[in-house]
């Protein structure tokens, strides 16, 4: 106990160590505050948009007399609500859309639309807790631990301290453990302080804290390993920063390049071009060329395929559907490729603890690639439901009514 | 003479310092890796763009007899060419859509961001030559310089050097020349190799060789300024602290905060002060603005646009009473009038979006007073042609092209489809008269002008760091 008190006193008198711990606390606090503000802003945007979506639904039957017009002119909001832990790891939410306004037209032309966020910031990345804990904190730990033994060696006290210690390595272990623990506390305390009032439960905060502790412990191990060589403080520091560069920058970069080369994806533009061609060609083709492939997929409407006018809405929406059907193999290959890339990244991330920790936090926050793909699938399912709602009305030529509009599918956001 | 001797001594010390040489080797290796992966990625992307352009052109030209308005909905795709120095600094290329659908009635945003397909590991892994130079070059400078003064003082050789007649200023200058010189040699090799490869692979991207060389020189200049800042700050810290290890610790702390932390923090702050509009709100507002901007079809404003559209199509002025009697396709006239009226609202909406990006950039610029890395990032992307400004230029030119091709199709139906309403079909040879998108990217002069403030900030940083180093060197050097 007295040893611990001695080490605490020693730490309290080390101004450099206090500076690095102070920076860690500040960085963690700022990242949590910025993350909470970002998620609050995203929720506010969603609430506004959902309100507008409901308001527009209320007046639909007074605006349009034809189901074709209703389907053409009305947008349907879909969204991926941020989880209560998303503030800590914003993940894919700055590169992939988390809301879409879709219509009952061909989906492939709508689902890849990009958001209007500043691409510069997506490139740089957000200053979130995951960044602070997984990329900055190891550097701060290196600055804290790199000279525990080497400084004493330089000062000529190492042999004396080792000889008078109760066991080999104990003063260094206690000193390093205290500093590592203090750093972990500087990170985890703001996480809990911001997370609990923000709605993130202990069931998320505990595993997140474990990720932080394990990751910090890994870097402590690296510091111990380097320290064993008995180098001077500057050499230790250089080697440790080199290790950080290798594990946090070079290895992830190499993994990314390798995965992109190993798993090629269909060109996104090709999906759009093929779908656009299919939809556009339909205008000039005989109506049967559209209705036949449509009926193959929707045999229920086989008795309603006659198109006597130059333009009929049912035919228009049928060729939108056929446009999507045409690119299904490409679209599926694109999606499968993204899933394969993500799985490979998950396996290879074990080679880079910072990347592994970041992916773990994104998984806890539901802001990873898997969450993005799940949202995309939910949009597809909703779009399918919309079509199934409109087709009976379009093919049977039913009049627009308030009762019928009230039955229109409504996108359900996931529980946060 | 004295400076020459100091330079010789410093070079010998660097040669003997295994760590500096080791890091130099690592930096060299990373630059080669960055260059090869950058070139491979950008060459593949360029091939994709050229192939996609060719496919798009073939499909459009071979559409046969077709109603021109139907064809205007099908329309063309504008593919953004790969910036020639994207292999040096890919900038926001992966984070902005690469293709714009030039559809009638709508100014569409760019689609398909490569970043969405990329495996997510860590955002720091955006690996490029620019990334290596920005993140790791400071470490090289720090390693070469942290012990320059403090180490000499600890060993007692500083006193000997001053005693042998070397003034503190000469001493600083010699050390400065060696450290900055080595870093600059690494930089020059990286820029020269990158520019040379880009020159060799210049194809149909629309960039000229001269422009590319000027871009390379501009990059050399701004990264050179960055090296000046780094070297001066390193020597300054080494001069002001008592021990070399304290200098190293402090310098690495500064690196963590200013190079790794602040660029990200500044982006998050800028996003929160000037939030980007979300796409749903952007389109809601744009649709509302389009509605508000459309005059009633009987109004004077509407008739004036009708007259302008017809005169432009006929290539002559209309007589006062001619408008109602003209033998034209009125449906096509309405389409073109709506295009002309909507252009203004679309352009205003996009101008506001890009103006907001600029506000965010300005806020980051203010924060670059705390970190020259932020100003350098802006300059590097601007000179490589991979910043938002370059994308805005492409977006504006694509919109001009959309206006031109939709107009060509509307005018064909208006002048040749009188009395046929939407049953009019353009002949197969008509599609060849629709202009191709011949995109000419902006020259480096535009990047110079747009990033003048970033350059001023970086210059200020360089001059301030040099002035501080020499002032403290002359007045505060403890031996």
GROMACS .gro file of N, CA, C and O in nm, chain A residues 20 30 34 37-38 45 49 56 75 91-92 94-95 99 101 109 112 114-127 131 136 146-147 234 237-238 244-245 250 252-253 255-256 260 265 268 272 276-277 280 284 334 341 359 362, chain B residues 19 30 37 56 59 66 70 74-75 77 91-92 95-96 101 110-113 116-121 123 125-127 139 143 146 245 248-249 252-253 255 260 264-265 267-268 271-272 276-280 284 287 357 360 364 381 388:
model
  456
   20UNK      N    1   0.076   1.487  -2.004
   20UNK     CA    2   0.021   1.389  -2.099
   20UNK      C    3  -0.114   1.336  -2.050
   20UNK      O    4  -0.206   1.316  -2.130
   30UNK      N    5  -1.330   1.629  -2.496
   30UNK     CA    6  -1.369   1.700  -2.619
   30UNK      C    7  -1.432   1.603  -2.718
   30UNK      O    8  -1.535   1.633  -2.780
   34UNK      N    9  -1.806   1.643  -2.857
   34UNK     CA   10  -1.832   1.661  -3.000
   34UNK      C   11  -1.920   1.548  -3.053
   34UNK      O   12  -2.009   1.571  -3.134
   37UNK      N   13  -2.279   1.597  -2.942
   37UNK     CA   14  -2.341   1.708  -3.019
   37UNK      C   15  -2.376   1.661  -3.160
   37UNK      O   16  -2.481   1.694  -3.214
   38UNK      N   17  -2.284   1.584  -3.220
   38UNK     CA   18  -2.307   1.536  -3.356
   38UNK      C   19  -2.430   1.445  -3.361
   38UNK      O   20  -2.516   1.459  -3.450
   45UNK      N   21  -3.220   1.645  -3.698
   45UNK     CA   22  -3.249   1.643  -3.842
   45UNK      C   23  -3.354   1.536  -3.871
   45UNK      O   24  -3.453   1.561  -3.942
   49UNK      N   25  -3.730   1.578  -4.026
   49UNK     CA   26  -3.767   1.513  -4.152
   49UNK      C   27  -3.886   1.419  -4.133
   49UNK      O   28  -3.974   1.412  -4.218
   56UNK      N   29  -4.670   1.564  -4.490
   56UNK     CA   30  -4.697   1.548  -4.632
   56UNK      C   31  -4.798   1.436  -4.657
   56UNK      O   32  -4.883   1.445  -4.744
   75UNK      N   33  -4.223   1.144  -5.183
   75UNK     CA   34  -4.099   1.086  -5.134
   75UNK      C   35  -4.126   1.018  -5.000
   75UNK      O   36  -4.210   1.065  -4.923
   91UNK      N   37  -1.800   0.618  -3.702
   91UNK     CA   38  -1.782   0.516  -3.805
   91UNK      C   39  -1.821   0.558  -3.945
   91UNK      O   40  -1.776   0.661  -3.996
   92UNK      N   41  -1.909   0.478  -4.005
   92UNK     CA   42  -1.947   0.499  -4.145
   92UNK      C   43  -2.049   0.610  -4.163
   92UNK      O   44  -2.085   0.642  -4.276
   94UNK      N   45  -2.030   0.911  -4.161
   94UNK     CA   46  -1.989   1.030  -4.239
   94UNK      C   47  -1.954   0.995  -4.384
   94UNK      O   48  -1.927   1.084  -4.462
   95UNK      N   49  -1.952   0.866  -4.418
   95UNK     CA   50  -1.924   0.833  -4.558
   95UNK      C   51  -2.043   0.766  -4.628
   95UNK      O   52  -2.057   0.777  -4.748
   99UNK      N   53  -2.976   0.825  -4.431
   99UNK     CA   54  -3.117   0.855  -4.459
   99UNK      C   55  -3.132   0.868  -4.610
   99UNK      O   56  -3.039   0.910  -4.679
  101UNK      N   57  -3.446   0.961  -4.912
  101UNK     CA   58  -3.584   0.988  -4.946
  101UNK      C   59  -3.608   0.915  -5.077
  101UNK      O   60  -3.550   0.952  -5.179
  109UNK      N   61  -3.136   0.350  -5.901
  109UNK     CA   62  -3.096   0.487  -5.933
  109UNK      C   63  -3.101   0.578  -5.812
  109UNK      O   64  -3.057   0.692  -5.818
  112UNK      N   65  -2.789   0.471  -5.428
  112UNK     CA   66  -2.647   0.506  -5.417
  112UNK      C   67  -2.625   0.657  -5.412
  112UNK      O   68  -2.513   0.704  -5.424
  114UNK      N   69  -2.549   1.012  -5.289
  114UNK     CA   70  -2.460   1.047  -5.177
  114UNK      C   71  -2.519   1.163  -5.098
  114UNK      O   72  -2.601   1.239  -5.148
  115UNK      N   73  -2.474   1.174  -4.975
  115UNK     CA   74  -2.522   1.282  -4.890
  115UNK      C   75  -2.444   1.409  -4.919
  115UNK      O   76  -2.345   1.407  -4.993
  116UNK      N   77  -2.489   1.519  -4.859
  116UNK     CA   78  -2.429   1.649  -4.893
  116UNK      C   79  -2.321   1.690  -4.793
  116UNK      O   80  -2.280   1.805  -4.790
  117UNK      N   81  -2.276   1.596  -4.711
  117UNK     CA   82  -2.176   1.634  -4.610
  117UNK      C   83  -2.042   1.665  -4.672
  117UNK      O   84  -2.010   1.617  -4.782
  118UNK      N   85  -1.963   1.745  -4.602
  118UNK     CA   86  -1.835   1.790  -4.655
  118UNK      C   87  -1.740   1.670  -4.674
  118UNK      O   88  -1.703   1.604  -4.577
  119UNK      N   89  -1.699   1.642  -4.797
  119UNK     CA   90  -1.613   1.526  -4.820
  119UNK      C   91  -1.474   1.541  -4.759
  119UNK      O   92  -1.408   1.443  -4.728
  120UNK      N   93  -1.433   1.667  -4.741
  120UNK     CA   94  -1.304   1.692  -4.676
  120UNK      C   95  -1.303   1.631  -4.537
  120UNK      O   96  -1.203   1.574  -4.493
  121UNK      N   97  -1.416   1.644  -4.469
  121UNK     CA   98  -1.422   1.596  -4.331
  121UNK      C   99  -1.434   1.445  -4.325
  121UNK      O  100  -1.388   1.382  -4.231
  122UNK      N  101  -1.498   1.388  -4.428
  122UNK     CA  102  -1.503   1.242  -4.434
  122UNK      C  103  -1.361   1.188  -4.456
  122UNK      O  104  -1.323   1.086  -4.400
  123UNK      N  105  -1.284   1.260  -4.536
  123UNK     CA  106  -1.145   1.219  -4.561
  123UNK      C  107  -1.063   1.226  -4.433
  123UNK      O  108  -0.988   1.134  -4.400
  124UNK      N  109  -1.078   1.337  -4.362
  124UNK     CA  110  -0.997   1.357  -4.241
  124UNK      C  111  -1.045   1.266  -4.128
  124UNK      O  112  -0.965   1.214  -4.051
  125UNK      N  113  -1.176   1.243  -4.125
  125UNK     CA  114  -1.232   1.161  -4.016
  125UNK      C  115  -1.275   1.250  -3.901
  125UNK      O  116  -1.231   1.364  -3.889
  126UNK      N  117  -1.363   1.196  -3.820
  126UNK     CA  118  -1.418   1.274  -3.709
  126UNK      C  119  -1.332   1.260  -3.583
  126UNK      O  120  -1.272   1.156  -3.561
  127UNK      N  121  -1.336   1.364  -3.503
  127UNK     CA  122  -1.265   1.363  -3.375
  127UNK      C  123  -1.359   1.298  -3.273
  127UNK      O  124  -1.416   1.365  -3.189
  131UNK      N  125  -1.137   0.763  -3.209
  131UNK     CA  126  -1.009   0.819  -3.255
  131UNK      C  127  -0.920   0.851  -3.135
  131UNK      O  128  -0.801   0.818  -3.132
  136UNK      N  129  -0.490   0.825  -3.057
  136UNK     CA  130  -0.412   0.922  -2.979
  136UNK      C  131  -0.362   0.863  -2.847
  136UNK      O  132  -0.247   0.885  -2.808
  146UNK      N  133   0.781   0.549  -2.193
  146UNK     CA  134   0.903   0.512  -2.267
  146UNK      C  135   1.032   0.521  -2.184
  146UNK      O  136   1.131   0.456  -2.216
  147UNK      N  137   1.031   0.603  -2.079
  147UNK     CA  138   1.159   0.624  -2.009
  147UNK      C  139   1.155   0.584  -1.862
  147UNK      O  140   1.235   0.632  -1.783
  234UNK      N  141   1.564   0.827  -2.566
  234UNK     CA  142   1.532   0.868  -2.704
  234UNK      C  143   1.517   0.749  -2.799
  234UNK      O  144   1.431   0.749  -2.887
  237UNK      N  145   1.185   0.584  -2.730
  237UNK     CA  146   1.075   0.666  -2.782
  237UNK      C  147   1.064   0.651  -2.934
  237UNK      O  148   0.954   0.633  -2.988
  238UNK      N  149   1.179   0.651  -3.001
  238UNK     CA  150   1.178   0.637  -3.146
  238UNK      C  151   1.122   0.501  -3.187
  238UNK      O  152   1.039   0.492  -3.278
  244UNK      N  153   0.407   0.236  -3.337
  244UNK     CA  154   0.273   0.295  -3.355
  244UNK      C  155   0.246   0.322  -3.504
  244UNK      O  156   0.137   0.290  -3.555
  245UNK      N  157   0.346   0.379  -3.570
  245UNK     CA  158   0.330   0.408  -3.713
  245UNK      C  159   0.300   0.280  -3.790
  245UNK      O  160   0.212   0.276  -3.877
  250UNK      N  161   0.064   0.190  -4.119
  250UNK     CA  162   0.116   0.114  -4.234
  250UNK      C  163   0.042  -0.019  -4.253
  250UNK      O  164  -0.002  -0.051  -4.364
  252UNK      N  165  -0.267  -0.115  -4.147
  252UNK     CA  166  -0.404  -0.097  -4.201
  252UNK      C  167  -0.404  -0.055  -4.348
  252UNK      O  168  -0.488  -0.101  -4.425
  253UNK      N  169  -0.307   0.032  -4.384
  253UNK     CA  170  -0.302   0.076  -4.525
  253UNK      C  171  -0.272  -0.041  -4.616
  253UNK      O  172  -0.335  -0.058  -4.721
  255UNK      N  173  -0.331  -0.356  -4.554
  255UNK     CA  174  -0.447  -0.446  -4.555
  255UNK      C  175  -0.552  -0.393  -4.653
  255UNK      O  176  -0.607  -0.468  -4.734
  256UNK      N  177  -0.574  -0.262  -4.645
  256UNK     CA  178  -0.678  -0.202  -4.729
  256UNK      C  179  -0.646  -0.221  -4.878
  256UNK      O  180  -0.731  -0.264  -4.957
  260UNK      N  181  -0.861  -0.450  -5.145
  260UNK     CA  182  -0.921  -0.390  -5.265
  260UNK      C  183  -0.873  -0.461  -5.392
  260UNK      O  184  -0.948  -0.475  -5.488
  265UNK      N  185  -1.473  -0.502  -5.718
  265UNK     CA  186  -1.617  -0.480  -5.717
  265UNK      C  187  -1.662  -0.435  -5.855
  265UNK      O  188  -1.585  -0.372  -5.927
  268UNK      N  189  -1.963   0.098  -5.989
  268UNK     CA  190  -2.094   0.150  -5.953
  268UNK      C  191  -2.164   0.216  -6.071
  268UNK      O  192  -2.285   0.204  -6.089
  272UNK      N  193  -2.560   0.183  -6.264
  272UNK     CA  194  -2.650   0.294  -6.298
  272UNK      C  195  -2.676   0.298  -6.448
  272UNK      O  196  -2.791   0.316  -6.491
  276UNK      N  197  -3.033   0.246  -6.618
  276UNK     CA  198  -3.085   0.361  -6.691
  276UNK      C  199  -3.121   0.319  -6.834
  276UNK      O  200  -3.225   0.358  -6.888
  277UNK      N  201  -3.035   0.235  -6.891
  277UNK     CA  202  -3.060   0.187  -7.027
  277UNK      C  203  -3.188   0.106  -7.032
  277UNK      O  204  -3.272   0.124  -7.120
  280UNK      N  205  -3.488   0.332  -6.985
  280UNK     CA  206  -3.512   0.421  -7.097
  280UNK      C  207  -3.554   0.349  -7.223
  280UNK      O  208  -3.640   0.396  -7.298
  284UNK      N  209  -3.939   0.296  -7.580
  284UNK     CA  210  -3.946   0.274  -7.725
  284UNK      C  211  -3.978   0.130  -7.762
  284UNK      O  212  -3.994   0.099  -7.879
  334UNK      N  213  -2.212  -0.641  -5.630
  334UNK     CA  214  -2.157  -0.522  -5.563
  334UNK      C  215  -2.171  -0.537  -5.411
  334UNK      O  216  -2.077  -0.516  -5.335
  341UNK      N  217  -1.531  -0.787  -4.858
  341UNK     CA  218  -1.424  -0.694  -4.819
  341UNK      C  219  -1.427  -0.667  -4.670
  341UNK      O  220  -1.325  -0.666  -4.602
  359UNK      N  221  -1.269  -0.103  -3.498
  359UNK     CA  222  -1.379  -0.183  -3.552
  359UNK      C  223  -1.470  -0.236  -3.440
  359UNK      O  224  -1.591  -0.241  -3.456
  362UNK      N  225  -1.690   0.048  -3.338
  362UNK     CA  226  -1.793   0.074  -3.440
  362UNK      C  227  -1.902  -0.033  -3.435
  362UNK      O  228  -2.019  -0.004  -3.456
  435UNK      N  229   1.919   0.574  -3.605
  435UNK     CA  230   1.775   0.595  -3.602
  435UNK      C  231   1.730   0.685  -3.715
  435UNK      O  232   1.631   0.659  -3.784
  446UNK      N  233   0.806   0.388  -4.757
  446UNK     CA  234   0.664   0.426  -4.755
  446UNK      C  235   0.627   0.510  -4.877
  446UNK      O  236   0.519   0.497  -4.934
  453UNK      N  237   0.102   0.225  -5.496
  453UNK     CA  238  -0.042   0.200  -5.475
  453UNK      C  239  -0.124   0.314  -5.533
  453UNK      O  240  -0.229   0.291  -5.593
  472UNK      N  241  -2.089   0.485  -7.247
  472UNK     CA  242  -2.199   0.582  -7.241
  472UNK      C  243  -2.220   0.646  -7.378
  472UNK      O  244  -2.333   0.662  -7.425
  475UNK      N  245  -2.376   0.391  -7.629
  475UNK     CA  246  -2.519   0.367  -7.603
  475UNK      C  247  -2.600   0.487  -7.651
  475UNK      O  248  -2.707   0.472  -7.712
  482UNK      N  249  -3.575   0.812  -8.191
  482UNK     CA  250  -3.627   0.820  -8.054
  482UNK      C  251  -3.682   0.960  -8.026
  482UNK      O  252  -3.633   1.059  -8.082
  486UNK      N  253  -3.757   1.186  -7.441
  486UNK     CA  254  -3.726   1.056  -7.381
  486UNK      C  255  -3.573   1.041  -7.372
  486UNK      O  256  -3.519   0.996  -7.270
  490UNK      N  257  -3.293   0.995  -7.061
  490UNK     CA  258  -3.185   0.896  -7.064
  490UNK      C  259  -3.051   0.970  -7.055
  490UNK      O  260  -2.967   0.943  -6.971
  491UNK      N  261  -3.037   1.065  -7.144
  491UNK     CA  262  -2.926   1.161  -7.148
  491UNK      C  263  -2.787   1.096  -7.141
  491UNK      O  264  -2.769   0.984  -7.186
  493UNK      N  265  -2.390   1.063  -6.916
  493UNK     CA  266  -2.326   1.068  -6.785
  493UNK      C  267  -2.199   1.151  -6.799
  493UNK      O  268  -2.127   1.136  -6.899
  507UNK      N  269  -0.666   1.333  -5.212
  507UNK     CA  270  -0.761   1.430  -5.158
  507UNK      C  271  -0.899   1.371  -5.138
  507UNK      O  272  -0.914   1.259  -5.088
  508UNK      N  273  -1.001   1.449  -5.181
  508UNK     CA  274  -1.138   1.404  -5.154
  508UNK      C  275  -1.194   1.317  -5.266
  508UNK      O  276  -1.312   1.285  -5.265
  511UNK      N  277  -1.413   1.046  -5.174
  511UNK     CA  278  -1.525   1.085  -5.089
  511UNK      C  279  -1.628   1.170  -5.163
  511UNK      O  280  -1.722   1.220  -5.103
  512UNK      N  281  -1.606   1.193  -5.292
  512UNK     CA  282  -1.705   1.264  -5.373
  512UNK      C  283  -1.747   1.170  -5.483
  512UNK      O  284  -1.670   1.089  -5.530
  517UNK      N  285  -2.523   1.225  -6.354
  517UNK     CA  286  -2.623   1.193  -6.457
  517UNK      C  287  -2.684   1.325  -6.505
  517UNK      O  288  -2.745   1.397  -6.426
  526UNK      N  289  -2.333   1.420  -5.774
  526UNK     CA  290  -2.244   1.314  -5.820
  526UNK      C  291  -2.273   1.187  -5.740
  526UNK      O  292  -2.310   1.193  -5.622
  527UNK      N  293  -2.259   1.075  -5.805
  527UNK     CA  294  -2.287   0.947  -5.739
  527UNK      C  295  -2.164   0.859  -5.735
  527UNK      O  296  -2.070   0.882  -5.811
  528UNK      N  297  -2.170   0.760  -5.651
  528UNK     CA  298  -2.068   0.656  -5.637
  528UNK      C  299  -1.937   0.708  -5.581
  528UNK      O  300  -1.853   0.762  -5.651
  529UNK      N  301  -1.925   0.695  -5.452
  529UNK     CA  302  -1.800   0.733  -5.385
  529UNK      C  303  -1.722   0.606  -5.357
  529UNK      O  304  -1.776   0.513  -5.297
  532UNK      N  305  -1.714   0.444  -5.009
  532UNK     CA  306  -1.821   0.359  -4.955
  532UNK      C  307  -1.791   0.212  -4.978
  532UNK      O  308  -1.844   0.125  -4.910
  533UNK      N  309  -1.707   0.183  -5.078
  533UNK     CA  310  -1.675   0.043  -5.108
  533UNK      C  311  -1.553  -0.004  -5.030
  533UNK      O  312  -1.521  -0.122  -5.031
  534UNK      N  313  -1.482   0.090  -4.970
  534UNK     CA  314  -1.353   0.055  -4.910
  534UNK      C  315  -1.373  -0.015  -4.777
  534UNK      O  316  -1.466   0.017  -4.702
  535UNK      N  317  -1.287  -0.112  -4.747
  535UNK     CA  318  -1.296  -0.175  -4.615
  535UNK      C  319  -1.257  -0.075  -4.507
  535UNK      O  320  -1.162   0.001  -4.525
  536UNK      N  321  -1.334  -0.070  -4.398
  536UNK     CA  322  -1.306   0.029  -4.293
  536UNK      C  323  -1.213  -0.032  -4.189
  536UNK      O  324  -1.244  -0.135  -4.130
  537UNK      N  325  -1.096   0.029  -4.174
  537UNK     CA  326  -1.003  -0.017  -4.071
  537UNK      C  327  -0.974   0.099  -3.977
  537UNK      O  328  -1.003   0.095  -3.860
  539UNK      N  329  -0.928   0.550  -4.020
  539UNK     CA  330  -0.926   0.658  -4.119
  539UNK      C  331  -0.786   0.710  -4.144
  539UNK      O  332  -0.760   0.779  -4.241
  541UNK      N  333  -0.551   0.535  -4.235
  541UNK     CA  334  -0.483   0.452  -4.333
  541UNK      C  335  -0.501   0.504  -4.475
  541UNK      O  336  -0.469   0.437  -4.570
  542UNK      N  337  -0.557   0.627  -4.488
  542UNK     CA  338  -0.567   0.685  -4.621
  542UNK      C  339  -0.425   0.715  -4.669
  542UNK      O  340  -0.372   0.824  -4.652
  543UNK      N  341  -0.369   0.614  -4.726
  543UNK     CA  342  -0.226   0.610  -4.749
  543UNK      C  343  -0.192   0.674  -4.882
  543UNK      O  344  -0.243   0.634  -4.985
  555UNK      N  345   0.837   1.361  -3.819
  555UNK     CA  346   0.912   1.273  -3.728
  555UNK      C  347   1.058   1.265  -3.770
  555UNK      O  348   1.149   1.263  -3.686
  559UNK      N  349   1.361   1.374  -3.535
  559UNK     CA  350   1.468   1.280  -3.499
  559UNK      C  351   1.606   1.335  -3.535
  559UNK      O  352   1.703   1.314  -3.463
  562UNK      N  353   1.628   1.697  -3.273
  562UNK     CA  354   1.596   1.724  -3.132
  562UNK      C  355   1.722   1.740  -3.047
  562UNK      O  356   1.725   1.816  -2.951
  661UNK      N  357   1.659   1.457  -2.433
  661UNK     CA  358   1.541   1.370  -2.420
  661UNK      C  359   1.416   1.453  -2.391
  661UNK      O  360   1.307   1.417  -2.436
  664UNK      N  361   1.305   1.586  -2.724
  664UNK     CA  362   1.238   1.484  -2.805
  664UNK      C  363   1.095   1.462  -2.755
  664UNK      O  364   0.999   1.456  -2.834
  665UNK      N  365   1.083   1.453  -2.623
  665UNK     CA  366   0.951   1.431  -2.563
  665UNK      C  367   0.856   1.545  -2.599
  665UNK      O  368   0.742   1.523  -2.642
  668UNK      N  369   0.769   1.542  -2.975
  668UNK     CA  370   0.672   1.438  -3.011
  668UNK      C  371   0.533   1.474  -2.958
  668UNK      O  372   0.432   1.445  -3.024
  669UNK      N  373   0.530   1.537  -2.842
  669UNK     CA  374   0.401   1.585  -2.789
  669UNK      C  375   0.340   1.687  -2.885
  669UNK      O  376   0.220   1.681  -2.916
  671UNK      N  377   0.396   1.706  -3.200
  671UNK     CA  378   0.356   1.632  -3.321
  671UNK      C  379   0.219   1.564  -3.299
  671UNK      O  380   0.132   1.572  -3.385
  676UNK      N  381  -0.135   1.503  -3.559
  676UNK     CA  382  -0.233   1.393  -3.553
  676UNK      C  383  -0.369   1.444  -3.503
  676UNK      O  384  -0.472   1.410  -3.561
  680UNK      N  385  -0.796   1.687  -3.727
  680UNK     CA  386  -0.926   1.623  -3.709
  680UNK      C  387  -1.019   1.706  -3.622
  680UNK      O  388  -1.137   1.721  -3.651
  681UNK      N  389  -0.960   1.759  -3.514
  681UNK     CA  390  -1.043   1.839  -3.423
  681UNK      C  391  -1.101   1.959  -3.498
  681UNK      O  392  -1.218   1.993  -3.483
  683UNK      N  393  -1.171   1.986  -3.808
  683UNK     CA  394  -1.279   1.944  -3.899
  683UNK      C  395  -1.409   1.924  -3.821
  683UNK      O  396  -1.516   1.966  -3.865
  684UNK      N  397  -1.397   1.860  -3.705
  684UNK     CA  398  -1.519   1.837  -3.625
  684UNK      C  399  -1.578   1.968  -3.576
  684UNK      O  400  -1.701   1.985  -3.575
  687UNK      N  401  -1.751   2.144  -3.870
  687UNK     CA  402  -1.877   2.078  -3.907
  687UNK      C  403  -1.988   2.118  -3.808
  687UNK      O  404  -2.104   2.131  -3.846
  688UNK      N  405  -1.949   2.138  -3.682
  688UNK     CA  406  -2.053   2.172  -3.584
  688UNK      C  407  -2.089   2.321  -3.588
  688UNK      O  408  -2.203   2.357  -3.562
  692UNK      N  409  -2.319   2.088  -4.234
  692UNK     CA  410  -2.354   2.065  -4.374
  692UNK      C  411  -2.502   2.029  -4.379
  692UNK      O  412  -2.552   1.960  -4.291
  693UNK      N  413  -2.572   2.075  -4.483
  693UNK     CA  414  -2.713   2.036  -4.491
  693UNK      C  415  -2.721   1.887  -4.524
  693UNK      O  416  -2.636   1.836  -4.596
  694UNK      N  417  -2.820   1.819  -4.466
  694UNK     CA  418  -2.836   1.679  -4.507
  694UNK      C  419  -2.905   1.677  -4.642
  694UNK      O  420  -2.974   1.773  -4.679
  695UNK      N  421  -2.888   1.568  -4.715
  695UNK     CA  422  -2.937   1.565  -4.853
  695UNK      C  423  -3.089   1.579  -4.860
  695UNK      O  424  -3.142   1.643  -4.950
  696UNK      N  425  -3.158   1.520  -4.761
  696UNK     CA  426  -3.304   1.529  -4.765
  696UNK      C  427  -3.350   1.674  -4.754
  696UNK      O  428  -3.434   1.721  -4.831
  700UNK      N  429  -3.541   1.902  -5.024
  700UNK     CA  430  -3.669   1.966  -4.987
  700UNK      C  431  -3.661   2.114  -5.019
  700UNK      O  432  -3.751   2.171  -5.081
  703UNK      N  433  -3.646   2.183  -5.397
  703UNK     CA  434  -3.777   2.168  -5.462
  703UNK      C  435  -3.867   2.287  -5.431
  703UNK      O  436  -3.936   2.341  -5.519
  773UNK      N  437  -1.938   2.479  -4.762
  773UNK     CA  438  -1.810   2.408  -4.753
  773UNK      C  439  -1.697   2.511  -4.735
  773UNK      O  440  -1.601   2.488  -4.662
  776UNK      N  441  -1.678   2.637  -4.385
  776UNK     CA  442  -1.613   2.537  -4.300
  776UNK      C  443  -1.461   2.540  -4.320
  776UNK      O  444  -1.384   2.532  -4.225
  780UNK      N  445  -1.148   2.623  -4.054
  780UNK     CA  446  -1.028   2.539  -4.038
  780UNK      C  447  -0.903   2.624  -4.061
  780UNK      O  448  -0.801   2.605  -3.995
  797UNK      N  449  -0.406   1.949  -5.150
  797UNK     CA  450  -0.520   1.902  -5.231
  797UNK      C  451  -0.549   1.998  -5.346
  797UNK      O  452  -0.583   1.955  -5.457
  804UNK      N  453  -1.215   2.022  -5.299
  804UNK     CA  454  -1.356   2.045  -5.328
  804UNK      C  455  -1.370   2.148  -5.441
  804UNK      O  456  -1.462   2.141  -5.522
   0.00000   0.00000   0.00000
